[in-house]
């Protein structure tokens, strides 16, 4: 059940994370509750960095931008891929060095670009239109902006269509065939300096072949871009390395990814006699398996199926509903018991699609049991909402056998925060 997850275990029939009893955590902090193991994040980061010792790792903040987690990664030496002004704000708060941040995005506001330029952040430009906007901003701020272009390499990453970003039909990036002309255009501009090239082909990719394919295409472009006089300081190949969510699922390790792409990268840079920095932007790999979501069973209903109603729904974990994503379920207070029946685990949201796990073999489930949903550290809390008038739950961080709150649970007041009632309605 805990395949690959050596930070989790079972003690006295209870699930543990980072050596801490999940049942005790739920009693102390209440449910629903996100619980993250700090040492797992550090270990994942070090494993990734270890496979790419000469590369810079820009953690994809969108996966989980809780400040404590960004602080851990800043202390580990990570840079950041940010996709909004809010993520940039958080990355800077975590004291991630501005020269190790790349501002990405396919539809940035002028205000976001102004912020990036003011803070001296490099921008990955997604269109010619954006280049023009950025130029004006750089002129007004009387500064030079270092940029990359986000390339659409047109590779199929064999992942869920909603998270495949490098297909030619995708909204992201500059079409492969137009890349050289946009670099030529940028080279001619006074306040813009093209110094990088960027792609990201998709997420939860379980095969290294698409990465190798994208690297080959990118290195062909590196060759051409180099020829027209661009002095590349970096080549950013994005994130996307998948993790095993399902029992028995196999995912490539960072070293397997390195074996697939480094020879292509190194051969090309060597033959061109250039030494750009390689940048990678993993999000999921760093944080996904560090975190569980604990939820209490409100009710067990025997209807057309056996429904286990818990106190967390797609308000707190959208992935199963949005991508048909599979997350392992453990009954945290019966973690040593064998399955005895088949259950579907559903949330409290007023939508029939609010199903977090379908037809799972579980030990006998009863009201009051504690459900742990595994591998929710990436795109879990960061995609949560207050839908159905549900304040968001707390997040905790486990370190050295102790848990600390890293985000307090929201209150009813938080549901109303920032709302303003026109006086005629009072
Ligand atoms: N770089 C860029 C430019 C990205 O857009 C992304 C993710 C990453 C890096 C990090 O990718 P990762 O290593 O985490 O796969 N919400 C979806 C995933 C969306 C990914 C968006 N972009 C999910 O829950 O599966």
Short mmCIF file of C-alpha atoms and ligand atoms in Angstrom, two decimals:
data_model
loop_
_atom_site.label_atom_id
_atom_site.label_comp_id
_atom_site.label_asym_id
_atom_site.label_seq_id
_atom_site.Cartn_x
_atom_site.Cartn_y
_atom_site.Cartn_z
CA UNK A 1 0.00 0.00 0.00
CA UNK A 2 2.86 2.41 0.78
CA UNK A 3 4.93 1.47 -2.22
CA UNK A 4 7.63 4.18 -2.72
CA UNK A 5 6.39 6.05 0.35
CA UNK A 6 8.98 5.34 3.01
CA UNK A 7 7.88 8.38 5.06
CA UNK A 8 4.60 6.61 5.79
CA UNK A 9 3.84 3.53 7.82
CA UNK A 10 1.46 1.77 10.21
CA UNK A 11 1.78 1.74 13.99
CA UNK A 12 -0.79 0.17 16.32
CA UNK A 13 -3.14 -0.09 13.38
CA UNK A 14 -2.89 3.64 12.66
CA UNK A 15 -1.45 5.32 9.60
CA UNK A 16 1.67 7.38 10.31
CA UNK A 17 3.27 10.17 8.32
CA UNK A 18 6.74 11.42 9.18
CA UNK A 19 6.52 9.16 12.25
CA UNK A 20 3.39 10.94 13.52
CA UNK A 21 0.06 9.15 14.15
CA UNK A 22 -2.54 10.45 11.68
CA UNK A 23 -5.40 9.64 14.07
CA UNK A 24 -3.79 11.78 16.80
CA UNK A 25 -3.27 14.60 14.28
CA UNK A 26 -6.95 14.57 13.33
CA UNK A 27 -7.93 14.64 17.00
CA UNK A 28 -5.59 17.52 17.75
CA UNK A 29 -6.25 19.73 14.73
CA UNK A 30 -9.67 18.55 13.54
CA UNK A 31 -10.71 17.48 10.06
CA UNK A 32 -10.47 17.97 7.16
CA UNK A 33 -6.73 18.46 7.50
CA UNK A 34 -3.84 18.60 5.06
CA UNK A 35 -0.66 17.05 6.53
CA UNK A 36 2.71 17.49 4.84
CA UNK A 37 5.97 15.75 5.71
CA UNK A 38 8.87 18.19 5.48
CA UNK A 39 11.59 15.57 5.20
CA UNK A 40 9.86 14.03 2.19
CA UNK A 41 9.90 17.34 0.33
CA UNK A 42 13.59 17.76 1.11
CA UNK A 43 14.34 14.17 0.04
CA UNK A 44 12.40 14.57 -3.22
CA UNK A 45 14.16 17.84 -3.99
CA UNK A 46 17.58 16.35 -3.26
CA UNK A 47 16.85 13.28 -5.40
CA UNK A 48 15.84 15.51 -8.28
CA UNK A 49 18.77 17.89 -7.87
CA UNK A 50 21.10 14.90 -7.44
CA UNK A 51 20.09 13.64 -10.89
CA UNK A 52 20.81 17.08 -12.41
CA UNK A 53 23.74 18.41 -10.38
CA UNK A 54 24.63 21.09 -12.94
CA UNK A 55 21.08 22.27 -13.56
CA UNK A 56 19.03 24.86 -11.70
CA UNK A 57 15.77 23.53 -10.30
CA UNK A 58 12.94 26.05 -10.50
CA UNK A 59 10.17 24.58 -8.35
CA UNK A 60 6.75 25.11 -10.00
CA UNK A 61 5.05 27.14 -7.30
CA UNK A 62 1.57 26.44 -8.68
CA UNK A 63 1.78 22.88 -7.34
CA UNK A 64 1.78 24.15 -3.76
CA UNK A 65 2.67 27.70 -2.80
CA UNK A 66 2.16 27.50 0.93
CA UNK A 67 4.86 29.80 2.29
CA UNK A 68 6.32 27.20 4.65
CA UNK A 69 6.78 24.86 1.69
CA UNK A 70 8.33 27.60 -0.45
CA UNK A 71 10.64 28.39 2.48
CA UNK A 72 11.78 24.76 2.68
CA UNK A 73 12.57 24.77 -1.03
CA UNK A 74 14.30 28.16 -0.84
CA UNK A 75 16.50 26.73 1.94
CA UNK A 76 17.25 23.74 -0.30
CA UNK A 77 18.45 26.17 -2.97
CA UNK A 78 15.52 25.96 -5.39
CA UNK A 79 14.49 28.71 -7.75
CA UNK A 80 10.86 29.09 -8.85
CA UNK A 81 8.63 28.96 -11.89
CA UNK A 82 5.82 31.42 -11.18
CA UNK A 83 2.68 31.77 -13.25
CA UNK A 84 1.07 34.86 -11.70
CA UNK A 85 1.84 37.98 -9.73
CA UNK A 86 0.55 36.18 -6.62
CA UNK A 87 2.97 33.30 -7.07
CA UNK A 88 5.77 35.80 -7.69
CA UNK A 89 4.82 37.64 -4.52
CA UNK A 90 4.94 34.37 -2.53
CA UNK A 91 8.25 33.26 -4.07
CA UNK A 92 9.85 36.61 -3.21
CA UNK A 93 8.40 36.40 0.33
CA UNK A 94 10.10 33.01 0.66
CA UNK A 95 13.32 34.79 -0.34
CA UNK A 96 13.83 32.77 -3.46
CA UNK A 97 16.51 34.69 -5.28
CA UNK A 98 14.99 36.91 -8.04
CA UNK A 99 17.68 35.75 -10.47
CA UNK A 100 16.36 32.19 -10.04
CA UNK A 101 12.73 32.98 -10.86
CA UNK A 102 11.09 32.75 -14.27
CA UNK A 103 7.75 34.48 -14.82
CA UNK A 104 5.66 32.23 -17.05
CA UNK A 105 2.15 32.60 -18.38
CA UNK A 106 0.17 32.71 -21.59
CA UNK A 107 -2.00 35.69 -20.66
CA UNK A 108 -0.15 37.99 -18.31
CA UNK A 109 -1.65 41.34 -17.36
CA UNK A 110 0.30 44.52 -17.95
CA UNK A 111 0.46 44.89 -14.15
CA UNK A 112 2.05 41.44 -13.84
CA UNK A 113 4.66 42.31 -16.46
CA UNK A 114 5.33 45.64 -14.73
CA UNK A 115 5.88 43.80 -11.46
CA UNK A 116 8.24 41.29 -13.07
CA UNK A 117 10.29 44.09 -14.68
CA UNK A 118 10.37 46.12 -11.45
CA UNK A 119 11.59 43.11 -9.48
CA UNK A 120 14.21 42.21 -12.09
CA UNK A 121 12.59 38.88 -12.91
CA UNK A 122 13.15 37.15 -16.23
CA UNK A 123 10.04 36.66 -18.31
CA UNK A 124 9.12 33.74 -20.52
CA UNK A 125 7.29 35.49 -23.34
CA UNK A 126 4.38 33.59 -24.86
CA UNK A 127 3.48 35.74 -27.89
CA UNK A 128 4.68 38.60 -30.09
CA UNK A 129 1.92 40.71 -28.65
CA UNK A 130 3.33 40.16 -25.17
CA UNK A 131 6.80 41.07 -26.45
CA UNK A 132 5.49 44.46 -27.58
CA UNK A 133 3.81 45.09 -24.22
CA UNK A 134 6.94 44.09 -22.36
CA UNK A 135 9.04 46.38 -24.54
CA UNK A 136 6.87 49.38 -23.67
CA UNK A 137 7.07 48.54 -19.96
CA UNK A 138 10.84 48.17 -20.11
CA UNK A 139 11.12 51.53 -21.90
CA UNK A 140 8.97 53.26 -19.30
CA UNK A 141 11.01 51.71 -16.48
CA UNK A 142 14.22 52.55 -18.40
CA UNK A 143 15.62 49.10 -17.96
CA UNK A 144 16.58 46.04 -19.93
CA UNK A 145 14.53 42.87 -19.47
CA UNK A 146 16.00 39.44 -19.97
CA UNK A 147 13.57 37.09 -21.65
CA UNK A 148 13.05 33.60 -22.96
CA UNK A 149 10.39 32.59 -25.42
CA UNK A 150 8.04 29.80 -24.49
CA UNK A 151 8.18 27.39 -27.40
CA UNK A 152 5.37 25.05 -28.34
CA UNK A 153 7.44 22.04 -29.39
CA UNK A 154 4.47 20.03 -30.67
CA UNK A 155 5.10 16.78 -28.83
CA UNK A 156 2.48 14.47 -27.44
CA UNK A 157 3.18 13.76 -23.77
CA UNK A 158 0.61 10.93 -23.44
CA UNK A 159 -1.07 12.38 -20.40
CA UNK A 160 -4.57 13.60 -19.54
CA UNK A 161 -5.63 16.06 -22.30
CA UNK A 162 -6.28 18.79 -19.73
CA UNK A 163 -2.63 18.75 -18.67
CA UNK A 164 -0.94 18.24 -22.05
CA UNK A 165 0.57 21.63 -22.87
CA UNK A 166 3.04 21.00 -25.67
CA UNK A 167 0.64 19.91 -28.39
CA UNK A 168 0.41 22.22 -31.37
CA UNK A 169 -3.27 22.81 -30.57
CA UNK A 170 -2.45 24.02 -27.04
CA UNK A 171 -2.84 27.64 -25.95
CA UNK A 172 0.74 27.75 -24.68
CA UNK A 173 3.85 28.92 -26.46
CA UNK A 174 5.05 30.13 -29.81
CA UNK A 175 4.54 27.71 -32.71
CA UNK A 176 7.75 25.85 -33.48
CA UNK A 177 7.94 27.27 -37.02
CA UNK A 178 7.82 30.90 -35.84
CA UNK A 179 10.43 30.67 -33.13
CA UNK A 180 13.40 31.95 -35.09
CA UNK A 181 11.55 34.98 -36.40
CA UNK A 182 10.46 36.05 -32.89
CA UNK A 183 14.06 35.80 -31.64
CA UNK A 184 15.18 37.94 -34.60
CA UNK A 185 12.56 40.49 -33.68
CA UNK A 186 13.64 40.50 -30.02
CA UNK A 187 17.31 40.84 -30.92
CA UNK A 188 16.54 44.10 -32.65
CA UNK A 189 14.92 45.66 -29.56
CA UNK A 190 16.94 47.89 -27.27
CA UNK A 191 15.32 47.17 -23.91
CA UNK A 192 14.81 43.46 -24.43
CA UNK A 193 17.52 40.84 -24.24
CA UNK A 194 16.68 37.29 -25.30
CA UNK A 195 18.81 35.04 -23.09
CA UNK A 196 16.78 31.86 -22.77
CA UNK A 197 14.51 29.36 -24.44
CA UNK A 198 11.70 27.58 -22.64
CA UNK A 199 9.20 24.78 -23.09
CA UNK A 200 6.93 22.68 -20.89
CA UNK A 201 5.18 19.77 -22.55
CA UNK A 202 2.70 18.72 -19.89
CA UNK A 203 2.24 17.19 -16.49
CA UNK A 204 2.04 13.72 -14.90
CA UNK A 205 4.13 12.23 -17.71
CA UNK A 206 5.06 8.61 -17.00
CA UNK A 207 7.38 7.94 -19.93
CA UNK A 208 10.71 9.66 -20.62
CA UNK A 209 10.36 9.39 -24.42
CA UNK A 210 8.31 12.61 -24.84
CA UNK A 211 10.91 14.50 -22.76
CA UNK A 212 13.70 13.21 -25.00
CA UNK A 213 11.65 14.14 -28.04
CA UNK A 214 11.05 17.67 -26.73
CA UNK A 215 14.73 18.06 -25.80
CA UNK A 216 15.81 17.09 -29.32
CA UNK A 217 13.40 19.63 -30.83
CA UNK A 218 14.51 22.30 -28.38
CA UNK A 219 18.19 21.66 -29.08
CA UNK A 220 17.58 22.03 -32.82
CA UNK A 221 16.13 25.43 -32.01
CA UNK A 222 19.06 26.21 -29.70
CA UNK A 223 21.34 25.60 -32.67
CA UNK A 224 19.32 27.92 -34.91
CA UNK A 225 18.86 30.61 -32.27
CA UNK A 226 22.61 30.50 -31.56
CA UNK A 227 23.33 30.97 -35.25
CA UNK A 228 21.34 34.19 -35.46
CA UNK A 229 23.40 35.63 -32.62
CA UNK A 230 21.37 34.95 -29.47
CA UNK A 231 23.71 34.31 -26.54
CA UNK A 232 21.73 31.79 -24.56
CA UNK A 233 22.24 31.86 -20.80
CA UNK A 234 19.67 29.13 -20.20
CA UNK A 235 17.59 26.36 -21.72
CA UNK A 236 14.50 25.63 -19.63
CA UNK A 237 12.85 22.28 -20.38
CA UNK A 238 9.94 22.73 -17.95
CA UNK A 239 8.45 20.26 -15.51
CA UNK A 240 6.09 17.35 -15.92
CA UNK A 241 7.73 14.29 -14.41
CA UNK A 242 4.91 12.05 -13.21
CA UNK A 243 4.54 10.20 -9.93
CA UNK A 244 2.96 6.80 -9.23
CA UNK A 245 -0.53 7.46 -7.87
CA UNK A 246 -2.07 4.04 -8.51
CA UNK A 247 -0.93 0.82 -6.86
CA UNK A 248 1.63 -0.82 -9.13
CA UNK A 249 1.98 2.28 -11.32
CA UNK A 250 5.55 2.91 -12.48
CA UNK A 251 7.01 6.37 -12.93
CA UNK A 252 10.47 7.23 -14.20
CA UNK A 253 12.94 8.44 -11.58
CA UNK A 254 14.74 11.78 -11.96
CA UNK A 255 17.88 9.83 -12.94
CA UNK A 256 15.98 8.04 -15.69
CA UNK A 257 14.80 11.44 -16.88
CA UNK A 258 18.38 12.70 -16.72
CA UNK A 259 19.61 9.72 -18.75
CA UNK A 260 17.01 10.52 -21.41
CA UNK A 261 17.68 14.23 -21.79
CA UNK A 262 21.17 15.12 -20.55
CA UNK A 263 23.10 13.40 -23.36
CA UNK A 264 20.99 15.27 -25.93
CA UNK A 265 21.48 18.57 -24.11
CA UNK A 266 25.20 18.07 -23.53
CA UNK A 267 26.03 16.84 -26.99
CA UNK A 268 24.38 19.85 -28.57
CA UNK A 269 25.86 22.49 -26.27
CA UNK A 270 29.31 20.92 -26.62
CA UNK A 271 29.18 20.81 -30.38
CA UNK A 272 28.06 24.46 -30.48
CA UNK A 273 30.72 25.43 -27.95
CA UNK A 274 28.18 27.15 -25.69
CA UNK A 275 27.39 26.59 -22.01
CA UNK A 276 23.82 27.65 -21.21
CA UNK A 277 22.45 26.62 -17.83
CA UNK A 278 19.88 23.82 -17.94
CA UNK A 279 16.74 24.65 -15.97
CA UNK A 280 14.00 22.22 -14.98
CA UNK A 281 10.69 23.13 -13.38
CA UNK A 282 9.35 20.16 -11.42
CA UNK A 283 6.29 20.75 -9.26
CA UNK A 284 4.46 17.50 -8.71
CA UNK A 285 7.56 15.36 -8.22
CA UNK A 286 8.77 17.56 -5.37
CA UNK A 287 5.58 17.76 -3.33
CA UNK A 288 2.89 15.26 -4.44
CA UNK A 289 3.70 12.33 -2.16
CA UNK A 290 4.69 14.53 0.81
CA UNK A 291 1.09 15.20 1.78
CA UNK A 292 -2.11 13.46 2.85
CA UNK A 293 -5.61 14.81 3.31
CA UNK A 294 -7.39 13.53 6.42
CA UNK A 295 -11.17 13.51 6.37
CA UNK A 296 -13.76 12.16 8.79
CA UNK A 297 -16.51 9.74 7.75
CA UNK A 298 -19.87 11.45 8.33
CA UNK A 299 -22.02 8.65 7.04
CA UNK A 300 -21.93 5.28 5.32
CA UNK A 301 -24.85 4.60 3.03
CA UNK A 302 -25.75 1.34 1.35
CA UNK A 303 -27.59 2.42 -1.80
CA UNK A 304 -26.93 1.53 -5.43
CA UNK A 305 -23.32 1.52 -4.26
CA UNK A 306 -21.74 1.73 -0.83
CA UNK A 307 -21.17 5.45 -0.36
CA UNK A 308 -18.76 6.73 2.25
CA UNK A 309 -19.60 10.39 2.88
CA UNK A 310 -16.65 12.35 4.23
CA UNK A 311 -16.09 15.96 5.26
CA UNK A 312 -13.82 16.84 2.30
CA UNK A 313 -14.99 17.10 -1.29
CA UNK A 314 -13.82 18.68 -4.50
CA UNK A 315 -13.73 21.97 -2.63
CA UNK A 316 -10.51 20.66 -1.06
CA UNK A 317 -9.28 18.18 -3.67
CA UNK A 318 -10.33 18.86 -7.23
CA UNK A 319 -8.06 16.41 -9.04
CA UNK A 320 -10.33 13.32 -9.06
CA UNK A 321 -13.21 15.35 -10.48
CA UNK A 322 -11.18 17.47 -12.90
CA UNK A 323 -8.87 14.79 -14.33
CA UNK A 324 -10.40 11.50 -13.18
CA UNK A 325 -7.28 11.33 -11.03
CA UNK A 326 -6.70 8.32 -8.82
CA UNK A 327 -5.62 8.89 -5.22
CA UNK A 328 -5.00 6.05 -2.84
CA UNK A 329 -7.37 5.81 0.11
CA UNK A 330 -6.40 4.43 3.51
CA UNK A 331 -8.66 4.10 6.55
CA UNK A 332 -6.18 5.77 8.89
CA UNK A 333 -7.58 4.19 12.06
CA UNK A 334 -7.81 0.72 10.45
CA UNK A 335 -4.63 0.85 8.42
CA UNK A 336 -3.69 -2.77 9.24
CA UNK A 337 -7.09 -4.25 8.36
CA UNK A 338 -7.79 -6.16 5.17
CA UNK A 339 -10.37 -5.00 2.63
CA UNK A 340 -13.80 -6.47 3.18
CA UNK A 341 -16.11 -4.54 0.87
CA UNK A 342 -16.22 -2.11 -2.05
CA UNK A 343 -16.91 1.57 -1.39
CA UNK A 344 -17.09 4.87 -3.24
CA UNK A 345 -15.75 7.80 -1.24
CA UNK A 346 -17.77 10.96 -1.81
CA UNK A 347 -17.59 14.53 -0.54
CA UNK A 348 -20.29 16.78 0.96
CA UNK A 349 -20.60 19.06 -2.08
CA UNK A 350 -24.01 19.42 -3.70
CA UNK A 351 -22.98 17.88 -7.02
CA UNK A 352 -23.23 14.26 -8.06
CA UNK A 353 -19.73 14.54 -9.54
CA UNK A 354 -18.25 15.07 -6.07
CA UNK A 355 -16.67 11.61 -5.96
CA UNK A 356 -13.10 11.36 -4.68
CA UNK A 357 -12.62 7.61 -5.18
CA UNK A 358 -14.82 5.07 -6.95
CA UNK A 359 -15.30 1.41 -6.14
CA UNK A 360 -12.37 0.89 -3.80
CA UNK A 361 -11.76 -2.24 -1.78
CA UNK A 362 -11.51 -1.06 1.85
CA UNK A 363 -11.84 -2.52 5.34
CA UNK A 364 -15.32 -2.18 6.80
CA UNK A 365 -16.00 1.57 6.94
CA UNK A 366 -18.07 3.12 9.72
CA UNK A 367 -19.16 6.59 10.77
CA UNK A 368 -16.34 8.29 12.65
CA UNK A 369 -13.55 6.49 10.79
CA UNK A 370 -10.70 8.62 9.49
CA UNK A 371 -9.99 8.53 5.76
CA UNK A 372 -6.54 9.44 4.47
CA UNK A 373 -6.28 10.46 0.81
CA UNK A 374 -2.67 10.05 -0.28
CA UNK A 375 -0.36 12.01 -2.58
CA UNK A 376 -2.25 15.29 -2.45
CA UNK A 377 0.72 17.64 -2.00
CA UNK A 378 0.68 18.84 -5.61
CA UNK A 379 -2.38 20.66 -6.97
CA UNK A 380 -4.34 19.74 -3.86
CA UNK A 381 -4.75 22.71 -1.55
CA UNK A 382 -3.56 25.07 -4.30
CA UNK A 383 -6.69 24.25 -6.33
CA UNK A 384 -9.11 24.41 -3.39
CA UNK A 385 -12.15 26.68 -3.15
CA UNK A 386 -14.87 27.77 -0.74
CA UNK A 387 -17.62 26.33 -2.93
CA UNK A 388 -20.84 25.50 -1.09
CA UNK A 389 -19.88 27.91 1.69
CA UNK A 390 -17.17 25.71 3.11
CA UNK A 391 -14.25 27.48 4.73
CA UNK A 392 -10.94 25.91 3.68
CA UNK A 393 -9.33 23.51 6.13
CA UNK A 394 -6.02 23.82 7.97
CA UNK A 395 -2.64 22.68 6.68
CA UNK A 396 0.01 21.20 8.96
CA UNK A 397 3.69 20.40 8.52
CA UNK A 398 5.33 17.42 10.23
CA UNK A 399 9.01 17.63 11.10
CA UNK A 400 11.07 15.60 13.59
CA UNK A 401 7.96 13.83 14.88
CA UNK A 402 6.01 17.03 15.55
CA UNK A 403 3.25 18.74 13.61
CA UNK A 404 2.84 22.50 13.28
CA UNK A 405 0.04 24.47 11.67
CA UNK A 406 1.21 26.14 8.45
CA UNK A 407 -2.21 27.50 7.55
CA UNK A 408 -5.04 28.02 9.98
CA UNK A 409 -8.44 26.73 9.02
CA UNK A 410 -10.72 29.40 7.64
CA UNK A 411 -13.75 30.66 9.57
CA UNK A 412 -17.22 31.78 8.49
CA UNK A 413 -15.82 35.31 8.52
CA UNK A 414 -13.39 34.22 5.83
CA UNK A 415 -16.37 33.38 3.64
CA UNK A 416 -17.45 37.01 3.89
CA UNK A 417 -14.01 38.60 3.85
CA UNK A 418 -13.72 41.31 1.16
CA UNK A 419 -17.48 41.25 0.49
CA UNK A 420 -19.20 44.62 0.54
CA UNK A 421 -22.96 45.13 0.86
CA UNK A 422 -24.34 48.20 -0.95
CA UNK A 423 -26.01 50.45 1.62
CA UNK A 424 -29.43 50.18 -0.10
CA UNK A 425 -29.41 46.48 0.81
CA UNK A 426 -28.78 47.03 4.49
N1 LIG B 1 6.34 24.58 -15.68
C1 LIG B 1 5.23 25.07 -16.27
C2 LIG B 1 5.37 26.16 -17.23
C3 LIG B 1 3.98 24.53 -15.95
O1 LIG B 1 2.89 25.02 -16.54
C4 LIG B 1 3.88 23.47 -15.02
C5 LIG B 1 2.60 22.88 -14.66
C6 LIG B 1 5.06 23.00 -14.40
C7 LIG B 1 6.28 23.58 -14.77
C8 LIG B 1 5.09 21.91 -13.38
O2 LIG B 1 4.62 20.70 -13.87
P1 LIG B 1 4.70 19.40 -12.93
O3 LIG B 1 6.16 19.08 -12.71
O4 LIG B 1 4.04 19.72 -11.65
O5 LIG B 1 3.98 18.37 -13.71
N2 LIG B 1 -3.46 20.73 -11.94
C9 LIG B 1 -2.94 19.64 -12.73
C10 LIG B 1 -1.54 19.91 -13.21
C11 LIG B 1 -1.40 21.21 -13.97
C12 LIG B 1 0.02 21.50 -14.36
C13 LIG B 1 0.15 22.89 -14.84
N3 LIG B 1 1.48 23.26 -15.19
C14 LIG B 1 -3.03 18.35 -11.93
O6 LIG B 1 -3.52 18.40 -10.79
O7 LIG B 1 -2.67 17.28 -12.40
#
